[in-house]
Coordinates of C-alpha atoms and ligand atoms in Angstrom, one line a residue:
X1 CA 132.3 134.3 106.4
X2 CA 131.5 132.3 103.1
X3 CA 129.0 134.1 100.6
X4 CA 126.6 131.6 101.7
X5 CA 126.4 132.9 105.6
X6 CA 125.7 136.5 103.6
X7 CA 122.3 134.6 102.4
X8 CA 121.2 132.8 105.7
X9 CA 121.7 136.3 107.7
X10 CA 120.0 137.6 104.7
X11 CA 117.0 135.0 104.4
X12 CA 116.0 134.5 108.3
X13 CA 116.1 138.7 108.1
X14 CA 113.2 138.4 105.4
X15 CA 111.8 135.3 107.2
X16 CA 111.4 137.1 110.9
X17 CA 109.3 139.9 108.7
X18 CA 107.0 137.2 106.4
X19 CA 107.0 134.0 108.4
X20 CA 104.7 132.4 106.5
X21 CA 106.7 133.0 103.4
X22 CA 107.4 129.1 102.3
X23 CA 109.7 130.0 99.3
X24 CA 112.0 132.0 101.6
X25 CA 112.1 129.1 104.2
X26 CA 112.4 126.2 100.9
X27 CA 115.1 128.1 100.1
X28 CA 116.9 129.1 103.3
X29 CA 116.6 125.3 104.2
X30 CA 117.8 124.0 101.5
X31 CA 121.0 126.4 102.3
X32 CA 121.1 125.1 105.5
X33 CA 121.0 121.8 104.4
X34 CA 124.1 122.3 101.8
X35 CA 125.8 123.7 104.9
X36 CA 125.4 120.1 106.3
X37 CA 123.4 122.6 109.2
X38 CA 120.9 119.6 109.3
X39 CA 119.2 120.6 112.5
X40 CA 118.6 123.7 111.5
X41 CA 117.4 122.2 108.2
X42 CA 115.3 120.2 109.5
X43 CA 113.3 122.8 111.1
X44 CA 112.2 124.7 108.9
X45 CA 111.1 121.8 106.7
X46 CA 109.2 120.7 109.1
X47 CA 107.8 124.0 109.5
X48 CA 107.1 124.1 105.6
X49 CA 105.3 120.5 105.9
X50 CA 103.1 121.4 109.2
X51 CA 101.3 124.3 106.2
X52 CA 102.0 122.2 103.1
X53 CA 102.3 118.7 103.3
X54 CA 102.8 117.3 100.1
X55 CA 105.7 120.0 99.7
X56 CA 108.0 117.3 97.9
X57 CA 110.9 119.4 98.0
X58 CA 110.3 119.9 101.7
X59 CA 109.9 116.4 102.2
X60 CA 113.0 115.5 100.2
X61 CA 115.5 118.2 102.3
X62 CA 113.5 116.9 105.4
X63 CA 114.1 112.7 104.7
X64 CA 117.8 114.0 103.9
X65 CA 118.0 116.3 107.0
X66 CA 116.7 113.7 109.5
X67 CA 118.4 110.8 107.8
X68 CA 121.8 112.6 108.6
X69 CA 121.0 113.8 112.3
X70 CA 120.9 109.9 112.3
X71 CA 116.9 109.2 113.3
X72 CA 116.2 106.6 110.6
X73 CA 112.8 107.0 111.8
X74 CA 111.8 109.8 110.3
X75 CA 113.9 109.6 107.6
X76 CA 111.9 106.5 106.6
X77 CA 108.7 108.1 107.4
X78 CA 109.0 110.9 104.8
X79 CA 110.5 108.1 102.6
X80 CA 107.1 106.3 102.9
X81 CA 105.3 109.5 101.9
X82 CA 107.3 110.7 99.0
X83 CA 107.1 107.1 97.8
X84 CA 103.3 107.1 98.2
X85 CA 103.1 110.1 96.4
X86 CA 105.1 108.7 93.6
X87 CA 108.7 110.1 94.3
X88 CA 111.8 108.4 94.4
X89 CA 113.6 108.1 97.7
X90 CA 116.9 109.3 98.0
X91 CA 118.9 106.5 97.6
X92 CA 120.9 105.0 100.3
X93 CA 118.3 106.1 102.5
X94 CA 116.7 103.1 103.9
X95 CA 112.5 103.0 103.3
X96 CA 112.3 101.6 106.4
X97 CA 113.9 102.0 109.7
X98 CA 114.9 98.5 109.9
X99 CA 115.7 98.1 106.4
X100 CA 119.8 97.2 105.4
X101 CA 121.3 100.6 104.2
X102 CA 122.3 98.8 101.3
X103 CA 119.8 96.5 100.7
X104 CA 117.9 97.2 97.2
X105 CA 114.5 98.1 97.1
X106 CA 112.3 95.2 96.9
X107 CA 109.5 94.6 93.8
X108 CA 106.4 94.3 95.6
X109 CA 103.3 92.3 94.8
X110 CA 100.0 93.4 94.6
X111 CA 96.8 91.7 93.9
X112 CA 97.9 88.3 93.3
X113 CA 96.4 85.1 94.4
X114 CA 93.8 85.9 97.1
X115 CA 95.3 83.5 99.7
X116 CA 98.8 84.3 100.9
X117 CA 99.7 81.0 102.8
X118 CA 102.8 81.0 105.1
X119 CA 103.7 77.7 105.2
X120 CA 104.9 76.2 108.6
X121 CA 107.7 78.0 110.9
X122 CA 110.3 78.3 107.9
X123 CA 108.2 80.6 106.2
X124 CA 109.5 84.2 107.8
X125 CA 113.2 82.9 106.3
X126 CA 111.1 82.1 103.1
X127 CA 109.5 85.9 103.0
X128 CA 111.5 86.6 100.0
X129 CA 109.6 83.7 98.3
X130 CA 107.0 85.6 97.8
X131 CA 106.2 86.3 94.0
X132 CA 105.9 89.9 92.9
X133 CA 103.4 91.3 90.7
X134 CA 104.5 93.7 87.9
X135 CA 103.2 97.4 88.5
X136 CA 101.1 96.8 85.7
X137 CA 98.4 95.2 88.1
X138 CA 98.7 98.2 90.7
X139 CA 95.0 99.6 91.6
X140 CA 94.7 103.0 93.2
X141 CA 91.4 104.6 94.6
X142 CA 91.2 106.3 91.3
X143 CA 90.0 102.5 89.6
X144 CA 87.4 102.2 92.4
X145 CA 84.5 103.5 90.7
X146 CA 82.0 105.6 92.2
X147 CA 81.7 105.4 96.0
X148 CA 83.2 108.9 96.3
X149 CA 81.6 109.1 99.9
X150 CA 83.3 106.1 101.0
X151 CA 86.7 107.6 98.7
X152 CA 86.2 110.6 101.0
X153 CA 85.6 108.5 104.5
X154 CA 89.3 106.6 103.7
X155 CA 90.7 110.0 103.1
X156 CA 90.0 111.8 106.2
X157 CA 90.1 108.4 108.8
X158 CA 93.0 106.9 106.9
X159 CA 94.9 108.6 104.2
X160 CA 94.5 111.8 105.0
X161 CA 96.8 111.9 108.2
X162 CA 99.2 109.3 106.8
X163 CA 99.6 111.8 104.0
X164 CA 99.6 114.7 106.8
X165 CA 101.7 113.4 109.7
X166 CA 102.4 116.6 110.6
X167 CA 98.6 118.2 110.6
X168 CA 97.4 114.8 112.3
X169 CA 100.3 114.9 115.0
X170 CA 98.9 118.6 115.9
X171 CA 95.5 117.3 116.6
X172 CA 97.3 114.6 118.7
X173 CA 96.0 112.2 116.0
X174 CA 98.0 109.1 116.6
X175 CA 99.2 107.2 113.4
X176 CA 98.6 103.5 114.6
X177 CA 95.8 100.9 114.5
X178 CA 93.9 99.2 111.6
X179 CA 91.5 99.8 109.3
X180 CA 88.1 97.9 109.2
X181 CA 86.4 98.0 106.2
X182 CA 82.5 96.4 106.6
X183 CA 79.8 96.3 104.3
X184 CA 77.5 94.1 102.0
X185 CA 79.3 90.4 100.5
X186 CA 81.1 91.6 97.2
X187 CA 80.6 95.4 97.1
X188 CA 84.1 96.0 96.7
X189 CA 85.7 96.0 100.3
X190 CA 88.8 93.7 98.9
X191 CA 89.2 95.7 95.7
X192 CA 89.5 98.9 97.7
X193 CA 91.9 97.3 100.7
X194 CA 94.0 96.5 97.0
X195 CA 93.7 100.2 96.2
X196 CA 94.8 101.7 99.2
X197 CA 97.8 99.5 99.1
X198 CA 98.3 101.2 95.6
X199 CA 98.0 104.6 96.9
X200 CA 100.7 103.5 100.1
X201 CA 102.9 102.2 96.9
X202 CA 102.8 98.8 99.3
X203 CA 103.0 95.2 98.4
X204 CA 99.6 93.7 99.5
X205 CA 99.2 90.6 101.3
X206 CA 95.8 88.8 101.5
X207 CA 94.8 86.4 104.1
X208 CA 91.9 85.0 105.0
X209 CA 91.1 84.7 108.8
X210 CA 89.1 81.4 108.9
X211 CA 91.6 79.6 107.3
X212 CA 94.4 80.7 109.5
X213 CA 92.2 79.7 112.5
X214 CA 91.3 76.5 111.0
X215 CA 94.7 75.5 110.9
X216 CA 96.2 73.5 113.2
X217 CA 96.1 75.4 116.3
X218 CA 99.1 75.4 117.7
X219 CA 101.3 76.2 114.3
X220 CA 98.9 79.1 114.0
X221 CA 100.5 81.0 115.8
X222 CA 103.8 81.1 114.2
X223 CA 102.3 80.9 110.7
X224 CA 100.0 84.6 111.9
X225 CA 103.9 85.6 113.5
X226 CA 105.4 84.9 109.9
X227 CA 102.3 86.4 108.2
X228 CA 103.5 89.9 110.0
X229 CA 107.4 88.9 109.6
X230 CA 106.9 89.1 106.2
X231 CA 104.9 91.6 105.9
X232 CA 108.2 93.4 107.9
X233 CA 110.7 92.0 105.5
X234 CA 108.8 93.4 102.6
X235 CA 107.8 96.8 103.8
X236 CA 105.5 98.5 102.6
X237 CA 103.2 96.4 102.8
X238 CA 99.1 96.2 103.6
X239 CA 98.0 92.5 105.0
X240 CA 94.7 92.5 104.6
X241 CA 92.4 90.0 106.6
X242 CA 89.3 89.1 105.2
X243 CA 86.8 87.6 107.4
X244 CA 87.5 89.6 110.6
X245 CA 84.2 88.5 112.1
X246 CA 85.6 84.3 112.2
X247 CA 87.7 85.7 115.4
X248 CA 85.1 86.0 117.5
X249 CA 82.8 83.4 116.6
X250 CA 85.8 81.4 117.0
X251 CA 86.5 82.6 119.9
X252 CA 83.2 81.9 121.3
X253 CA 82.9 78.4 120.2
X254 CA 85.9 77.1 121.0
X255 CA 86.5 78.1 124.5
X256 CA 89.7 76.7 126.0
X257 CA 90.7 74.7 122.6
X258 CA 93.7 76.9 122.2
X259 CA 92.1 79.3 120.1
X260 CA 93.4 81.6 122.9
X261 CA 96.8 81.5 122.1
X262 CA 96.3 82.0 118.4
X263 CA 94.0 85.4 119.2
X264 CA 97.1 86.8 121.4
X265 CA 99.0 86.2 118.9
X266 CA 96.9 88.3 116.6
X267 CA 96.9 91.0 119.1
X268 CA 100.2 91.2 119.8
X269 CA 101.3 91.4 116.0
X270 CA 98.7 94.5 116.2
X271 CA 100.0 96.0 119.1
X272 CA 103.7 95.5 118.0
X273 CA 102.9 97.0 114.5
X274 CA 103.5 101.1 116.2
X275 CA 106.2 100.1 117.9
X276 CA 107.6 97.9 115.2
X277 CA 108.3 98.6 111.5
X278 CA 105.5 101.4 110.2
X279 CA 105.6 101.1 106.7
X280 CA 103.0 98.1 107.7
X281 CA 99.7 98.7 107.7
X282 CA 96.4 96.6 108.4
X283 CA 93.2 96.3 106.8
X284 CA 90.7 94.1 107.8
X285 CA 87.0 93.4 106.3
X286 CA 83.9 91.6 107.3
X287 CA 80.5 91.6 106.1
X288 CA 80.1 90.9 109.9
X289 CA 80.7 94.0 111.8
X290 CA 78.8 92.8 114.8
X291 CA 80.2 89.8 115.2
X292 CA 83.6 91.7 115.7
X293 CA 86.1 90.5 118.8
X294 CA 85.5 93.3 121.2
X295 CA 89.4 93.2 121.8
X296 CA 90.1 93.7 118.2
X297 CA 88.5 96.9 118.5
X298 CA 90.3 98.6 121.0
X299 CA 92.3 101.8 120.9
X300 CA 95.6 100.5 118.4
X301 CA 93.7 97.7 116.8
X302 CA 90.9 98.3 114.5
X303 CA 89.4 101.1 116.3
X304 CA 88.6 102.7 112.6
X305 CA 85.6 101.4 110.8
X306 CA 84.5 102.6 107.4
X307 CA 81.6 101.5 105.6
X308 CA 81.9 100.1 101.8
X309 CA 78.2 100.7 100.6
X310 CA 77.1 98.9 97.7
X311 CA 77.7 100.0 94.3
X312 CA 76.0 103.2 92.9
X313 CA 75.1 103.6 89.6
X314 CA 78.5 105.0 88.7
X315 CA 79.9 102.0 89.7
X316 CA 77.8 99.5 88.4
X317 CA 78.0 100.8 84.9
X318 CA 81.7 100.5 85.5
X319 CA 81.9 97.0 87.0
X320 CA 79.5 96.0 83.8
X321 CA 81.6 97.4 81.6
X322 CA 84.9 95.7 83.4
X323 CA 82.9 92.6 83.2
X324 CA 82.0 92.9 79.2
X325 CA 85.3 94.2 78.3
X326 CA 87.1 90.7 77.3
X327 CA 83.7 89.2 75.8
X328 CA 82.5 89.6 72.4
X329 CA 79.3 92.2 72.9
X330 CA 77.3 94.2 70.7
X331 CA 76.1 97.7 71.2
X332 CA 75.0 97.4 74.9
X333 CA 73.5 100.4 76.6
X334 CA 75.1 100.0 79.7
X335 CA 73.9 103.7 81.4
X336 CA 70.3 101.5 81.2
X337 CA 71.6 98.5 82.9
X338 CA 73.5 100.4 85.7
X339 CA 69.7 102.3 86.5
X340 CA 68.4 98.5 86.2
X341 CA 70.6 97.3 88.5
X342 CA 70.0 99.0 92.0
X343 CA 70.6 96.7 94.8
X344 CA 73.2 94.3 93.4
X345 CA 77.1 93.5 94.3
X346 CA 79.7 93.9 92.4
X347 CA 79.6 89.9 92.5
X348 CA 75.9 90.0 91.1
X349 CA 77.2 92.1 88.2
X350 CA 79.6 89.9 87.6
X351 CA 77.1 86.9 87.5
X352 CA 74.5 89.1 85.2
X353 CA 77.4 89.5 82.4
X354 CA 78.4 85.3 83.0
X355 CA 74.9 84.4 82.7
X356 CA 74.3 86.5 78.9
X357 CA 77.9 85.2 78.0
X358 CA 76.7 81.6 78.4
X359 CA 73.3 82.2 76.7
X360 CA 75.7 83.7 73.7
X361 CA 77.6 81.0 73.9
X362 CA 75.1 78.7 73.2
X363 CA 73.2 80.6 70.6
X364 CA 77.0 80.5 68.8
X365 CA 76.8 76.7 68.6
X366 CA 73.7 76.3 67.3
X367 CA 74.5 78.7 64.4
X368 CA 77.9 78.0 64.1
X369 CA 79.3 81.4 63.9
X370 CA 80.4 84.0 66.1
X371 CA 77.4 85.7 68.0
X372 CA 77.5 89.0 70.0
X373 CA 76.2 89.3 73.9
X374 CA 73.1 91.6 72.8
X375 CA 71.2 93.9 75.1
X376 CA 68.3 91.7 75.6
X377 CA 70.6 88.8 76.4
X378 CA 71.8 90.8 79.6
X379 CA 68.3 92.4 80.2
X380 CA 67.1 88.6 80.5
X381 CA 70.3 87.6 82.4
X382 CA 69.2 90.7 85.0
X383 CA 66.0 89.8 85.5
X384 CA 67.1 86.0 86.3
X385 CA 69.9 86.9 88.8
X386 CA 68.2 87.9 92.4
X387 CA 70.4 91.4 94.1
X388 CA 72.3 89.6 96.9
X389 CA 72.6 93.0 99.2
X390 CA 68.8 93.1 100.4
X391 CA 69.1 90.3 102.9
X392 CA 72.0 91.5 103.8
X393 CA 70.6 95.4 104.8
X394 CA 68.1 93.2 106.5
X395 CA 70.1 92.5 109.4
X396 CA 72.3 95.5 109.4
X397 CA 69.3 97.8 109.6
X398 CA 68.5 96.5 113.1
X399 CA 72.1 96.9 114.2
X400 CA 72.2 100.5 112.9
X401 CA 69.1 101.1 114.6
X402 CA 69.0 99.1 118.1
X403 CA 72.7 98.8 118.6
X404 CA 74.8 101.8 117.8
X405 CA 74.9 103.6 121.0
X406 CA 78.7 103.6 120.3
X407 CA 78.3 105.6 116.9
X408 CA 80.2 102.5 115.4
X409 CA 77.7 102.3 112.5
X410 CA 76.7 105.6 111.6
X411 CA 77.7 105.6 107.9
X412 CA 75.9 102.4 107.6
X413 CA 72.7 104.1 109.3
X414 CA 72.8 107.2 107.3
X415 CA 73.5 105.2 104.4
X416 CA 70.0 103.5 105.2
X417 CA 68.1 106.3 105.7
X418 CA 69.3 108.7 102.9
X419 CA 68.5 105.8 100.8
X420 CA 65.3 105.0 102.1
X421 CA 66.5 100.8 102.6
Ligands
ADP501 P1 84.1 92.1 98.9 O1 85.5 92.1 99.4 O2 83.4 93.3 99.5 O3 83.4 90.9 99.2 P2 85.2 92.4 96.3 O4 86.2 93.5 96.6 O5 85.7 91.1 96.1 O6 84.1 92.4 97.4 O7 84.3 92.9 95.0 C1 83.8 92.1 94.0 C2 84.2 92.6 92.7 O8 83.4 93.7 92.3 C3 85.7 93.1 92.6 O9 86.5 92.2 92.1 C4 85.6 94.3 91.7 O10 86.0 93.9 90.4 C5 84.1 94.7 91.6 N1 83.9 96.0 92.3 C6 83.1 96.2 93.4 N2 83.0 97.5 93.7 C7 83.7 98.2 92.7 C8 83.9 99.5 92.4 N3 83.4 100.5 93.1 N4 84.6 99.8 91.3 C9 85.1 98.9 90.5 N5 84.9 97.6 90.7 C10 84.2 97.2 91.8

């Protein structure tokens, strides 16, 4: 008997009195685990993980455990999560099940161009054409200003038991489907699909649905096939599809065109993404929700909806601020705009800052010399730009009143009421 067998005997002693003593079990797996004893291991991690699941010594003993009892699987799921959590992998452990054991981590992109076009049938051979970002342009949820009720929504429907596989497999939580994020035009429903891909660590890869339904019908298929191929190749990744809403419209008004064949495509990839490679995960976003494909919202697809509400005042004062940051201003008192500007978009924002940068601009010609944006500049600039979002709460008031027996909208209708829209 090695010295070693002295200290297991020793530790599941203390652990049969204190079971819920985590150091004991770290440390009696971790012996284990030097004792190449990876079943056994593997248990007690799991066990450490089920109370603490961001345990990154757990997880690292349990991706090494499970990776040598040979289920790739798991291996690559706690490979996912100690990734997303900003931990190195162990290497030679693959980050995906499907992944090359010696294949070297690839350098994802995110942000980027907002169209990602797969071009023709060669394009799954061309997935490693894509061009990479540097980390340098990596959102998380911590550069989405404000919104922390929508931050909390992703956390418990999304993050939360992606982060928790253990916790959300004891509440029979299943870990498939996609994400639809709905809301008011330009409120930030792209910027936060980018951030989530930052907190999952993933490449993201935009597309927008209209223009891969616009294209020629019969390549559209493969071209949505080598969307998701390459979204495989590159794993992690988040495709994100804007414009979930042109699906069913399509649908709708082009019966029997072959239209068909392009939406089963669709819903195969989504069905095939649990079964598949797991390390890819989709968001989609409309400012649509009722126009919705019914199909796209069964159980496995998007059956997640969160709303993206427009920006408080947090946020606003944040997204001016973003806006003015490369422009020559003055003193502006920015706290006073954000009040000002209730009831706009990000996108209005935006606009407001263009608008006093072009009145600058001009008042720089005339005199010839360098001239600051001033506070009154934007004050005038707000009062000329009209907030986008009322029309928009216009028609979503009457869904969130006369047609959400299904509960599909009640962030949106609380929303409206606790804000009086
Ligand atoms: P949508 O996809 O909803 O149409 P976007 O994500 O394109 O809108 O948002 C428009 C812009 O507004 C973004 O580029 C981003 O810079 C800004 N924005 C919106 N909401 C926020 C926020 N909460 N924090 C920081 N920037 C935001």
């Amino acid at each position: 008997m090695s010295a070693n067998d002295g200290v297991v005997i020793a530790l599941t002693k203390a652990l049969e009195s204190s079971p819920d003593d985590m150091d004991v079990r770290l440390h009696l797996a971790t012996i284990l685990l030097d004792k190449d004893d990876f079943s056994a291991a593997l248990e007690h991690f799991s066990v450490i993980l089920a109370a603490d699941p961001v345990n990154i010594a757990a997880l690292e003993g349990a991706q090494k455990a499970s990776s040598a009892t040979g289920d790739t699987r798991r291996a690559a799921a706690y490979a996912k999560l100690l990734a997303g959590l900003g931990h190195a992998t162990t290497p030679g452990v693959p980050s995906n099940a499907e992944a090359e054991p010696d294949t070297e981590p690839k350098k994802i992109r995110v942000g980027g161009p907002p169209e990602l076009r797969v071009v023709g049938g060669a394009a799954a051979s061309d997935a490693t054409d894509v061009d990479y970002d540097s980390d340098d342009d990596r959102i998380t949820l911590a550069d989405v200003a404000g919104l922390e009720a929508v931050k909390q929504r992703i956390e418990l429907a999304f993050l939360g038991p992606l982060r928790n596989p253990a916790m959300a497999k004891a509440y029979g939580k299943k870990m498939r489907g996609g994400l639809l994020l709905y809301g008011p035009p330009g409120c930030g429903k792209t910027y936060i699909a980018r951030a989530l891909a930052g907190e999952l660590n993933a490449g993201f890869m935009s597309v927008g649905l209209s223009d891969v339904l616009n294209m020629y019908i019969g390549e559209s298929e493969q071209r949505l096939h080598a969307l998701f191929e390459m979204a495989r190749t590159n794993a992690p990744t988040v495709i994100f599809m804007d414009e979930l809403d042109a699906l069913g419209r399509k649908r709708s008004d082009l019966h029997g065109s072959g239209i068909r064949e392009v939406v089963n495509q669709l819903l195969q990839e989504l069905d095939g993404m649990h079964t598949g490679n797991e390390a890819v995960f989709v968001l989609g976003a409309t400012n649509l929700p009722w126009d919705i494909d019914v199909a796209l919202k069964r159980p496995g697809r998007f059956d997640r909806a969160i709303f993206v509400e427009p920006p408080d005042i947090v946020a606003r004062e944040h997204i001016l601020s973003m806006n003015l940051a490369e422009r020559p201003a003055g003193k502006i008192n920015l706290p006073a705009l954000a009040k000002k500007t209730r009831g706009y978009s990000g996108a209005d924002l935006a606009f407001v800052c263009e608008l006093a940068t072009e009145r600058t601009l001009e008042r720089a010609m005339q005199s010839g010399v360098v001239e600051l944006i001033t506070d009154s500049e934007l004050k005038a600039a707000q009062k000329e730009v009209r907030p986008s979002i009322a029309s928009w709460f216009e028609t979503a008031r009457n869904y969130a009143m006369y047609a959400n027996a299904s509960g599909e909208f009640n962030d949106l209708a609380e929303y409206i009421q606790q804000n009086k829209i």
